[in-house]
């Protein structure tokens, strides 16, 4: 290289600097490049430093070229630095990329327990007929479970239900409590706090002190029903329960009412449907009888109405109560009530 700075030299330095800058592989190498051209002993710096040895004319021309080369290179350096930065960033992104296309782990689908489902279907039928839905306490006072339902203490009718007594009495220390043996206590609770007309169904749990077998559980579900108003007759009971039977067990169902005894109704009945399996000729489901009993019902006893402060001369009503497990077992062909509560998913998944 010629020691005397010249325009040609500036041009050469500039061209080779641009080439090398283009070829710089990474940000670190930019430093070496800067030192080589623009550093204190860099090639362009040296030209600028040696301008003093030139005649004035040449000095002006070469100086101006060298200065603009300097700022051009500084600018090129910044451009290249940004370029390399971007390249580095996208290389990093690629390297750290997460594959989000992996298939997710399937979430198992839950479903309603067959008893919950049956309760909803039963209540829906009555709701469509204008009944409301209420729930009540599972731990009950014996007053509501028995006394208010026309079952006084020491009355033999109490033996109809094997009661689970609670080892606890309420605040005033005098009223024993129990796990309700049926949902009927809600009849008294509802009437006590509302004036007629009353139209309500009460789904809920009931409990009995009972050895379990294929048709008995110590806890189970019932749906209670109550309608009280002026002029309600046994025909209303029949109409409502007939409609219920057809909606749950099929349009072509027939129903049968026979006298039965429940202390809180008079007259009391049991309602049966003709067997939906054999149509009445007798089979395994109906035990050969052709009829299947599905609920107890009756006209609300005047003593029960009077007990909650209703005028039994003015108001009449009907009530009914059914076992949800039994209805579900009949519809689904399940032959052991204990299967509902054994937590066996193989059983529950079938429905
Ligand atoms: N509570 C009765 C039972 O558990 C069923 C029942 C019968 C309810 C007649 C009623 C009714 O409301 O009128 O055996």
mmCIF file of C-alpha atoms and ligand atoms in Angstrom:
data_model
loop_
_atom_site.group_PDB
_atom_site.id
_atom_site.type_symbol
_atom_site.label_atom_id
_atom_site.label_comp_id
_atom_site.label_asym_id
_atom_site.label_seq_id
_atom_site.Cartn_x
_atom_site.Cartn_y
_atom_site.Cartn_z
ATOM 1 C CA UNK A 1 0.000 0.000 0.000
ATOM 2 C CA UNK A 2 1.114 3.441 -0.906
ATOM 3 C CA UNK A 3 2.010 5.461 2.228
ATOM 4 C CA UNK A 4 0.533 8.630 0.841
ATOM 5 C CA UNK A 5 -3.201 8.754 1.263
ATOM 6 C CA UNK A 6 -5.048 9.054 -2.027
ATOM 7 C CA UNK A 7 -8.596 9.014 -3.312
ATOM 8 C CA UNK A 8 -7.949 5.597 -4.730
ATOM 9 C CA UNK A 9 -6.783 4.365 -1.384
ATOM 10 C CA UNK A 10 -9.929 5.694 0.311
ATOM 11 C CA UNK A 11 -11.981 3.926 -2.344
ATOM 12 C CA UNK A 12 -10.146 0.654 -1.815
ATOM 13 C CA UNK A 13 -10.473 0.811 1.976
ATOM 14 C CA UNK A 14 -14.098 1.588 1.666
ATOM 15 C CA UNK A 15 -14.772 -1.255 -0.799
ATOM 16 C CA UNK A 16 -12.914 -3.845 1.240
ATOM 17 C CA UNK A 17 -14.614 -2.645 4.450
ATOM 18 C CA UNK A 18 -18.025 -3.040 2.823
ATOM 19 C CA UNK A 19 -17.153 -6.539 1.600
ATOM 20 C CA UNK A 20 -15.939 -7.669 4.987
ATOM 21 C CA UNK A 21 -18.902 -6.172 6.736
ATOM 22 C CA UNK A 22 -21.245 -8.116 4.454
ATOM 23 C CA UNK A 23 -19.348 -11.285 5.266
ATOM 24 C CA UNK A 24 -19.314 -10.731 9.058
ATOM 25 C CA UNK A 25 -20.881 -13.902 10.446
ATOM 26 C CA UNK A 26 -22.049 -12.595 13.860
ATOM 27 C CA UNK A 27 -22.250 -9.614 16.187
ATOM 28 C CA UNK A 28 -18.959 -10.421 17.924
ATOM 29 C CA UNK A 29 -17.061 -10.197 14.623
ATOM 30 C CA UNK A 30 -18.363 -6.638 14.107
ATOM 31 C CA UNK A 31 -16.002 -5.421 16.838
ATOM 32 C CA UNK A 32 -12.972 -6.771 15.058
ATOM 33 C CA UNK A 33 -14.192 -5.120 11.896
ATOM 34 C CA UNK A 34 -14.650 -1.781 13.631
ATOM 35 C CA UNK A 35 -11.178 -1.924 15.144
ATOM 36 C CA UNK A 36 -9.657 -2.873 11.757
ATOM 37 C CA UNK A 37 -11.204 0.096 9.926
ATOM 38 C CA UNK A 38 -12.385 2.722 12.372
ATOM 39 C CA UNK A 39 -10.304 1.970 15.502
ATOM 40 C CA UNK A 40 -7.416 4.100 16.608
ATOM 41 C CA UNK A 41 -4.999 2.237 14.348
ATOM 42 C CA UNK A 42 -7.678 1.322 11.805
ATOM 43 C CA UNK A 43 -7.126 1.679 8.083
ATOM 44 C CA UNK A 44 -9.416 4.642 7.564
ATOM 45 C CA UNK A 45 -8.223 6.359 10.727
ATOM 46 C CA UNK A 46 -4.672 6.062 9.479
ATOM 47 C CA UNK A 47 -5.581 7.781 6.201
ATOM 48 C CA UNK A 48 -7.233 10.624 8.088
ATOM 49 C CA UNK A 49 -4.243 10.956 10.371
ATOM 50 C CA UNK A 50 -1.827 11.181 7.452
ATOM 51 C CA UNK A 51 -3.770 13.840 5.538
ATOM 52 C CA UNK A 52 -1.460 16.466 6.993
ATOM 53 C CA UNK A 53 1.374 15.340 4.712
ATOM 54 C CA UNK A 54 -0.572 16.178 1.531
ATOM 55 C CA UNK A 55 -0.566 19.350 -0.482
ATOM 56 C CA UNK A 56 -3.640 21.459 0.376
ATOM 57 C CA UNK A 57 -5.667 20.638 -2.760
ATOM 58 C CA UNK A 58 -5.207 16.953 -2.472
ATOM 59 C CA UNK A 59 -5.704 17.145 1.258
ATOM 60 C CA UNK A 60 -9.149 18.717 0.816
ATOM 61 C CA UNK A 61 -10.256 16.193 -1.767
ATOM 62 C CA UNK A 62 -8.925 13.103 -0.017
ATOM 63 C CA UNK A 63 -9.991 14.431 3.386
ATOM 64 C CA UNK A 64 -13.541 14.976 2.288
ATOM 65 C CA UNK A 65 -13.711 11.517 0.656
ATOM 66 C CA UNK A 66 -12.216 9.886 3.754
ATOM 67 C CA UNK A 67 -14.635 11.687 6.064
ATOM 68 C CA UNK A 68 -17.681 10.705 4.110
ATOM 69 C CA UNK A 69 -16.286 7.164 3.865
ATOM 70 C CA UNK A 70 -16.008 7.208 7.652
ATOM 71 C CA UNK A 71 -19.583 8.215 8.256
ATOM 72 C CA UNK A 72 -20.804 5.834 5.564
ATOM 73 C CA UNK A 73 -18.976 2.955 7.245
ATOM 74 C CA UNK A 74 -20.308 3.916 10.644
ATOM 75 C CA UNK A 75 -23.784 3.857 9.207
ATOM 76 C CA UNK A 76 -23.186 0.541 7.437
ATOM 77 C CA UNK A 77 -21.963 -0.871 10.721
ATOM 78 C CA UNK A 78 -25.212 0.025 12.468
ATOM 79 C CA UNK A 79 -27.300 -1.410 9.662
ATOM 80 C CA UNK A 80 -25.329 -4.633 9.746
ATOM 81 C CA UNK A 81 -25.540 -4.801 13.531
ATOM 82 C CA UNK A 82 -29.322 -4.610 13.396
ATOM 83 C CA UNK A 83 -29.469 -7.217 10.668
ATOM 84 C CA UNK A 84 -27.360 -9.645 12.660
ATOM 85 C CA UNK A 85 -29.485 -8.962 15.740
ATOM 86 C CA UNK A 86 -32.645 -9.888 13.939
ATOM 87 C CA UNK A 87 -31.084 -13.023 12.515
ATOM 88 C CA UNK A 88 -29.856 -14.009 15.970
ATOM 89 C CA UNK A 89 -33.293 -13.421 17.498
ATOM 90 C CA UNK A 90 -35.110 -15.565 14.984
ATOM 91 C CA UNK A 91 -32.458 -18.258 15.324
ATOM 92 C CA UNK A 92 -33.116 -18.237 19.080
ATOM 93 C CA UNK A 93 -36.853 -18.421 18.542
ATOM 94 C CA UNK A 94 -36.442 -21.402 16.274
ATOM 95 C CA UNK A 95 -34.155 -23.146 18.732
ATOM 96 C CA UNK A 96 -36.576 -22.606 21.625
ATOM 97 C CA UNK A 97 -39.667 -23.462 19.650
ATOM 98 C CA UNK A 98 -42.315 -25.522 21.423
ATOM 99 C CA UNK A 99 -44.347 -27.988 19.428
ATOM 100 C CA UNK A 100 -47.908 -27.069 20.275
ATOM 101 C CA UNK A 101 -49.314 -29.507 17.765
ATOM 102 C CA UNK A 102 -49.094 -32.440 20.222
ATOM 103 C CA UNK A 103 -52.555 -33.883 20.670
ATOM 104 C CA UNK A 104 -54.045 -32.995 24.091
ATOM 105 C CA UNK A 105 -54.843 -35.602 26.685
ATOM 106 C CA UNK A 106 -58.528 -36.459 26.463
ATOM 107 C CA UNK A 107 -60.640 -35.378 29.451
ATOM 108 C CA UNK A 108 -63.001 -38.126 30.497
ATOM 109 C CA UNK A 109 -66.623 -37.104 30.072
ATOM 110 C CA UNK A 110 -68.725 -37.283 33.207
ATOM 111 C CA UNK A 111 -72.450 -37.835 33.175
ATOM 112 C CA UNK A 112 -75.381 -37.680 35.552
ATOM 113 C CA UNK A 113 -75.905 -40.493 38.011
ATOM 114 C CA UNK A 114 -78.956 -42.481 36.886
ATOM 115 C CA UNK A 115 -80.783 -41.486 40.075
ATOM 116 C CA UNK A 116 -80.131 -37.780 39.523
ATOM 117 C CA UNK A 117 -81.324 -38.198 35.966
ATOM 118 C CA UNK A 118 -84.493 -39.989 37.065
ATOM 119 C CA UNK A 119 -85.257 -37.303 39.658
ATOM 120 C CA UNK A 120 -84.934 -34.632 36.986
ATOM 121 C CA UNK A 121 -87.217 -36.485 34.586
ATOM 122 C CA UNK A 122 -89.871 -37.006 37.256
ATOM 123 C CA UNK A 123 -89.803 -33.404 38.468
ATOM 124 C CA UNK A 124 -89.928 -32.108 34.893
ATOM 125 C CA UNK A 125 -93.180 -33.965 34.310
ATOM 126 C CA UNK A 126 -94.775 -32.293 37.324
ATOM 127 C CA UNK A 127 -93.266 -28.901 36.569
ATOM 128 C CA UNK A 128 -94.928 -29.068 33.156
ATOM 129 C CA UNK A 129 -98.237 -29.562 35.007
ATOM 130 C CA UNK A 130 -97.682 -26.418 37.069
ATOM 131 C CA UNK A 131 -95.989 -27.833 40.175
ATOM 132 C CA UNK A 132 -93.093 -26.046 41.841
ATOM 133 C CA UNK A 133 -90.033 -27.866 43.215
ATOM 134 C CA UNK A 134 -88.766 -27.625 46.788
ATOM 135 C CA UNK A 135 -86.193 -29.438 48.877
ATOM 136 C CA UNK A 136 -86.053 -29.912 52.622
ATOM 137 C CA UNK A 137 -83.824 -31.037 55.494
ATOM 138 C CA UNK A 138 -82.600 -34.625 55.627
ATOM 139 C CA UNK A 139 -82.153 -34.387 59.381
ATOM 140 C CA UNK A 140 -85.657 -33.804 60.652
ATOM 141 C CA UNK A 141 -87.618 -33.308 63.858
ATOM 142 C CA UNK A 142 -89.841 -36.237 64.733
ATOM 143 C CA UNK A 143 -92.639 -33.697 64.922
ATOM 144 C CA UNK A 144 -92.547 -33.223 61.140
ATOM 145 C CA UNK A 145 -91.592 -36.772 60.242
ATOM 146 C CA UNK A 146 -94.426 -38.231 62.351
ATOM 147 C CA UNK A 147 -96.675 -36.055 64.555
ATOM 148 C CA UNK A 148 -97.701 -33.519 61.907
ATOM 149 C CA UNK A 149 -98.445 -36.398 59.564
ATOM 150 C CA UNK A 150 -101.041 -37.836 61.886
ATOM 151 C CA UNK A 151 -98.671 -40.380 63.416
ATOM 152 C CA UNK A 152 -98.682 -39.676 67.146
ATOM 153 C CA UNK A 153 -96.072 -41.055 69.540
ATOM 154 C CA UNK A 154 -96.667 -44.687 70.467
ATOM 155 C CA UNK A 155 -98.900 -45.087 67.418
ATOM 156 C CA UNK A 156 -98.233 -48.453 65.778
ATOM 157 C CA UNK A 157 -98.016 -46.720 62.376
ATOM 158 C CA UNK A 158 -94.559 -45.505 63.412
ATOM 159 C CA UNK A 159 -93.451 -49.085 62.983
ATOM 160 C CA UNK A 160 -94.040 -48.732 59.236
ATOM 161 C CA UNK A 161 -90.700 -46.956 59.153
ATOM 162 C CA UNK A 162 -87.550 -48.200 60.843
ATOM 163 C CA UNK A 163 -86.064 -44.975 61.977
ATOM 164 C CA UNK A 164 -82.460 -43.858 62.311
ATOM 165 C CA UNK A 165 -82.497 -41.593 65.352
ATOM 166 C CA UNK A 166 -79.911 -38.891 65.752
ATOM 167 C CA UNK A 167 -77.938 -38.852 68.962
ATOM 168 C CA UNK A 168 -78.810 -35.200 69.453
ATOM 169 C CA UNK A 169 -81.792 -33.113 70.483
ATOM 170 C CA UNK A 170 -82.527 -29.564 69.296
ATOM 171 C CA UNK A 171 -81.801 -26.357 71.263
ATOM 172 C CA UNK A 172 -84.535 -26.603 73.861
ATOM 173 C CA UNK A 173 -83.403 -30.123 74.631
ATOM 174 C CA UNK A 174 -86.770 -31.695 74.149
ATOM 175 C CA UNK A 175 -87.318 -32.474 70.508
ATOM 176 C CA UNK A 176 -85.602 -35.593 69.246
ATOM 177 C CA UNK A 177 -84.204 -35.623 65.727
ATOM 178 C CA UNK A 178 -83.894 -38.311 63.107
ATOM 179 C CA UNK A 179 -82.883 -38.947 59.524
ATOM 180 C CA UNK A 180 -86.197 -38.460 57.756
ATOM 181 C CA UNK A 181 -87.762 -41.777 56.847
ATOM 182 C CA UNK A 182 -89.620 -40.215 53.915
ATOM 183 C CA UNK A 183 -90.000 -36.860 52.131
ATOM 184 C CA UNK A 184 -93.545 -36.457 53.496
ATOM 185 C CA UNK A 185 -92.481 -34.137 56.381
ATOM 186 C CA UNK A 186 -92.050 -31.446 53.718
ATOM 187 C CA UNK A 187 -95.837 -31.527 53.231
ATOM 188 C CA UNK A 188 -96.269 -30.094 56.718
ATOM 189 C CA UNK A 189 -93.326 -27.700 56.427
ATOM 190 C CA UNK A 190 -94.589 -26.251 53.159
ATOM 191 C CA UNK A 191 -98.215 -25.905 54.264
ATOM 192 C CA UNK A 192 -97.145 -24.336 57.546
ATOM 193 C CA UNK A 193 -95.486 -21.457 55.704
ATOM 194 C CA UNK A 194 -97.782 -20.994 52.675
ATOM 195 C CA UNK A 195 -101.439 -20.411 52.029
ATOM 196 C CA UNK A 196 -103.281 -22.474 49.430
ATOM 197 C CA UNK A 197 -103.153 -23.022 46.552
ATOM 198 C CA UNK A 198 -100.188 -25.364 46.977
ATOM 199 C CA UNK A 199 -98.729 -27.381 44.125
ATOM 200 C CA UNK A 200 -95.274 -28.724 44.782
ATOM 201 C CA UNK A 201 -93.011 -31.717 44.350
ATOM 202 C CA UNK A 202 -90.167 -32.479 46.751
ATOM 203 C CA UNK A 203 -87.314 -34.660 45.574
ATOM 204 C CA UNK A 204 -84.821 -35.771 48.196
ATOM 205 C CA UNK A 205 -83.101 -38.397 50.278
ATOM 206 C CA UNK A 206 -84.739 -40.600 52.873
ATOM 207 C CA UNK A 207 -83.207 -43.072 55.323
ATOM 208 C CA UNK A 208 -84.282 -46.229 57.077
ATOM 209 C CA UNK A 209 -82.671 -48.527 59.595
ATOM 210 C CA UNK A 210 -82.761 -51.509 57.360
ATOM 211 C CA UNK A 211 -80.716 -54.530 56.343
ATOM 212 C CA UNK A 212 -79.795 -54.054 52.698
ATOM 213 C CA UNK A 213 -80.716 -56.506 49.978
ATOM 214 C CA UNK A 214 -81.518 -56.349 46.269
ATOM 215 C CA UNK A 215 -84.558 -54.126 46.864
ATOM 216 C CA UNK A 216 -83.669 -52.324 50.108
ATOM 217 C CA UNK A 217 -81.089 -49.657 50.827
ATOM 218 C CA UNK A 218 -80.657 -47.800 54.107
ATOM 219 C CA UNK A 219 -80.692 -44.552 52.133
ATOM 220 C CA UNK A 220 -82.645 -43.891 48.979
ATOM 221 C CA UNK A 221 -84.582 -41.142 47.197
ATOM 222 C CA UNK A 222 -88.190 -40.166 47.007
ATOM 223 C CA UNK A 223 -90.242 -37.617 45.168
ATOM 224 C CA UNK A 224 -93.123 -36.289 47.242
ATOM 225 C CA UNK A 225 -96.037 -34.415 45.709
ATOM 226 C CA UNK A 226 -98.707 -32.179 47.215
ATOM 227 C CA UNK A 227 -101.607 -30.211 45.765
ATOM 228 C CA UNK A 228 -104.021 -28.343 48.056
ATOM 229 C CA UNK A 229 -106.731 -25.944 46.995
ATOM 230 C CA UNK A 230 -110.465 -25.390 47.134
ATOM 231 C CA UNK A 231 -112.327 -28.181 45.404
ATOM 232 C CA UNK A 232 -109.507 -30.645 44.738
ATOM 233 C CA UNK A 233 -110.903 -34.150 44.365
ATOM 234 C CA UNK A 234 -109.704 -37.680 43.855
ATOM 235 C CA UNK A 235 -110.193 -37.149 40.110
ATOM 236 C CA UNK A 236 -107.442 -34.550 40.169
ATOM 237 C CA UNK A 237 -105.157 -37.063 41.862
ATOM 238 C CA UNK A 238 -105.952 -39.654 39.235
ATOM 239 C CA UNK A 239 -105.531 -37.253 36.350
ATOM 240 C CA UNK A 240 -102.147 -35.961 37.505
ATOM 241 C CA UNK A 241 -100.722 -39.378 38.368
ATOM 242 C CA UNK A 242 -102.070 -41.015 35.219
ATOM 243 C CA UNK A 243 -100.342 -38.333 33.149
ATOM 244 C CA UNK A 244 -97.142 -38.884 35.138
ATOM 245 C CA UNK A 245 -97.281 -42.670 34.554
ATOM 246 C CA UNK A 246 -97.723 -42.239 30.820
ATOM 247 C CA UNK A 247 -94.938 -39.695 30.497
ATOM 248 C CA UNK A 248 -92.440 -41.827 32.435
ATOM 249 C CA UNK A 249 -93.471 -45.353 31.439
ATOM 250 C CA UNK A 250 -95.055 -44.883 28.013
ATOM 251 C CA UNK A 251 -98.154 -43.434 26.363
ATOM 252 C CA UNK A 252 -100.060 -46.695 26.301
ATOM 253 C CA UNK A 253 -99.804 -47.271 30.076
ATOM 254 C CA UNK A 254 -102.888 -48.083 32.130
ATOM 255 C CA UNK A 255 -103.029 -47.403 35.855
ATOM 256 C CA UNK A 256 -104.666 -49.186 38.748
ATOM 257 C CA UNK A 257 -105.567 -47.704 42.124
ATOM 258 C CA UNK A 258 -106.114 -49.903 45.161
ATOM 259 C CA UNK A 259 -106.881 -48.986 48.733
ATOM 260 C CA UNK A 260 -103.877 -48.742 50.980
ATOM 261 C CA UNK A 261 -103.172 -47.245 54.379
ATOM 262 C CA UNK A 262 -101.013 -44.225 55.082
ATOM 263 C CA UNK A 263 -101.851 -42.271 58.248
ATOM 264 C CA UNK A 264 -101.632 -38.871 56.516
ATOM 265 C CA UNK A 265 -104.159 -39.552 53.750
ATOM 266 C CA UNK A 266 -107.786 -40.655 53.612
ATOM 267 C CA UNK A 267 -108.530 -42.473 51.463
ATOM 268 C CA UNK A 268 -105.077 -43.820 50.771
ATOM 269 C CA UNK A 269 -104.132 -45.767 47.679
ATOM 270 C CA UNK A 270 -101.310 -47.543 46.008
ATOM 271 C CA UNK A 271 -100.982 -46.892 42.328
ATOM 272 C CA UNK A 272 -99.791 -49.538 39.896
ATOM 273 C CA UNK A 273 -99.131 -49.458 36.168
ATOM 274 C CA UNK A 274 -99.693 -52.347 33.792
ATOM 275 C CA UNK A 275 -96.378 -54.061 33.153
ATOM 276 C CA UNK A 276 -94.568 -52.191 30.387
ATOM 277 C CA UNK A 277 -92.587 -55.339 29.576
ATOM 278 C CA UNK A 278 -95.289 -57.964 29.102
ATOM 279 C CA UNK A 279 -98.295 -55.641 28.809
ATOM 280 C CA UNK A 280 -100.020 -57.426 31.667
ATOM 281 C CA UNK A 281 -99.704 -61.098 30.818
ATOM 282 C CA UNK A 282 -97.116 -61.672 33.536
ATOM 283 C CA UNK A 283 -93.316 -61.779 33.360
ATOM 284 C CA UNK A 284 -90.155 -61.576 35.461
ATOM 285 C CA UNK A 285 -90.336 -57.764 35.799
ATOM 286 C CA UNK A 286 -93.866 -57.706 37.246
ATOM 287 C CA UNK A 287 -93.367 -60.943 39.127
ATOM 288 C CA UNK A 288 -96.129 -62.577 37.133
ATOM 289 C CA UNK A 289 -98.745 -60.134 38.395
ATOM 290 C CA UNK A 290 -99.103 -58.040 35.249
ATOM 291 C CA UNK A 291 -99.124 -54.915 37.457
ATOM 292 C CA UNK A 292 -96.284 -52.982 39.049
ATOM 293 C CA UNK A 293 -96.821 -50.815 42.134
ATOM 294 C CA UNK A 294 -95.008 -47.550 41.735
ATOM 295 C CA UNK A 295 -96.272 -45.133 44.377
ATOM 296 C CA UNK A 296 -98.437 -44.367 47.392
ATOM 297 C CA UNK A 297 -100.975 -41.557 47.333
ATOM 298 C CA UNK A 298 -104.217 -40.292 48.753
ATOM 299 C CA UNK A 299 -106.354 -37.336 49.758
ATOM 300 C CA UNK A 300 -104.603 -35.285 52.431
ATOM 301 C CA UNK A 301 -106.056 -36.237 55.820
ATOM 302 C CA UNK A 302 -108.196 -33.490 57.425
ATOM 303 C CA UNK A 303 -106.112 -33.765 60.618
ATOM 304 C CA UNK A 304 -102.982 -32.934 58.632
ATOM 305 C CA UNK A 305 -104.676 -29.880 57.090
ATOM 306 C CA UNK A 306 -105.946 -28.718 60.477
ATOM 307 C CA UNK A 307 -102.544 -29.364 62.011
ATOM 308 C CA UNK A 308 -100.929 -26.737 59.774
ATOM 309 C CA UNK A 309 -103.809 -24.314 60.330
ATOM 310 C CA UNK A 310 -105.767 -24.915 57.118
ATOM 311 C CA UNK A 311 -109.558 -25.012 57.197
ATOM 312 C CA UNK A 312 -110.318 -28.593 56.161
ATOM 313 C CA UNK A 313 -113.888 -27.630 55.349
ATOM 314 C CA UNK A 314 -112.638 -25.199 52.748
ATOM 315 C CA UNK A 315 -109.542 -26.923 51.407
ATOM 316 C CA UNK A 316 -108.867 -30.401 50.138
ATOM 317 C CA UNK A 317 -105.796 -31.859 48.489
ATOM 318 C CA UNK A 318 -103.959 -34.895 47.306
ATOM 319 C CA UNK A 319 -100.486 -36.152 48.086
ATOM 320 C CA UNK A 320 -98.233 -38.833 46.726
ATOM 321 C CA UNK A 321 -94.807 -40.286 47.302
ATOM 322 C CA UNK A 322 -92.645 -42.514 45.153
ATOM 323 C CA UNK A 323 -89.300 -44.273 45.417
ATOM 324 C CA UNK A 324 -86.893 -42.987 42.776
ATOM 325 C CA UNK A 325 -84.593 -46.024 42.818
ATOM 326 C CA UNK A 326 -87.520 -48.326 42.208
ATOM 327 C CA UNK A 327 -88.689 -46.300 39.219
ATOM 328 C CA UNK A 328 -85.189 -46.157 37.768
ATOM 329 C CA UNK A 329 -84.711 -49.908 38.290
ATOM 330 C CA UNK A 330 -87.955 -50.678 36.492
ATOM 331 C CA UNK A 331 -87.193 -48.442 33.534
ATOM 332 C CA UNK A 332 -83.597 -49.559 33.139
ATOM 333 C CA UNK A 333 -84.012 -53.203 34.020
ATOM 334 C CA UNK A 334 -81.661 -52.985 37.024
ATOM 335 C CA UNK A 335 -82.167 -55.827 39.465
ATOM 336 C CA UNK A 336 -80.172 -54.742 42.510
ATOM 337 C CA UNK A 337 -80.644 -51.385 44.240
ATOM 338 C CA UNK A 338 -77.190 -51.639 45.869
ATOM 339 C CA UNK A 339 -75.528 -51.144 42.481
ATOM 340 C CA UNK A 340 -76.466 -47.440 42.542
ATOM 341 C CA UNK A 341 -74.277 -46.769 45.557
ATOM 342 C CA UNK A 342 -71.359 -49.155 45.153
ATOM 343 C CA UNK A 343 -69.296 -46.560 43.257
ATOM 344 C CA UNK A 344 -68.654 -49.076 40.516
ATOM 345 C CA UNK A 345 -68.021 -47.092 37.347
ATOM 346 C CA UNK A 346 -68.472 -50.195 35.210
ATOM 347 C CA UNK A 347 -72.095 -50.151 36.315
ATOM 348 C CA UNK A 348 -72.621 -46.384 36.131
ATOM 349 C CA UNK A 349 -71.015 -45.992 32.704
ATOM 350 C CA UNK A 350 -73.718 -48.139 31.138
ATOM 351 C CA UNK A 351 -76.290 -45.393 31.396
HETATM 352 N N1 LIG B 1 -94.302 -41.443 52.659
HETATM 353 C C1 LIG B 1 -94.772 -42.714 52.203
HETATM 354 C C2 LIG B 1 -93.665 -43.750 52.344
HETATM 355 O O1 LIG B 1 -92.519 -43.389 52.420
HETATM 356 C C3 LIG B 1 -95.199 -42.646 50.749
HETATM 357 C C4 LIG B 1 -96.445 -41.855 50.592
HETATM 358 C C5 LIG B 1 -97.674 -42.489 50.597
HETATM 359 C C6 LIG B 1 -96.387 -40.491 50.450
HETATM 360 C C7 LIG B 1 -98.829 -41.783 50.452
HETATM 361 C C8 LIG B 1 -97.576 -39.771 50.292
HETATM 362 C C9 LIG B 1 -98.786 -40.443 50.298
HETATM 363 O O2 LIG B 1 -97.573 -38.451 50.151
HETATM 364 O O3 LIG B 1 -99.948 -39.721 50.131
HETATM 365 O O4 LIG B 1 -93.947 -44.914 52.370
#
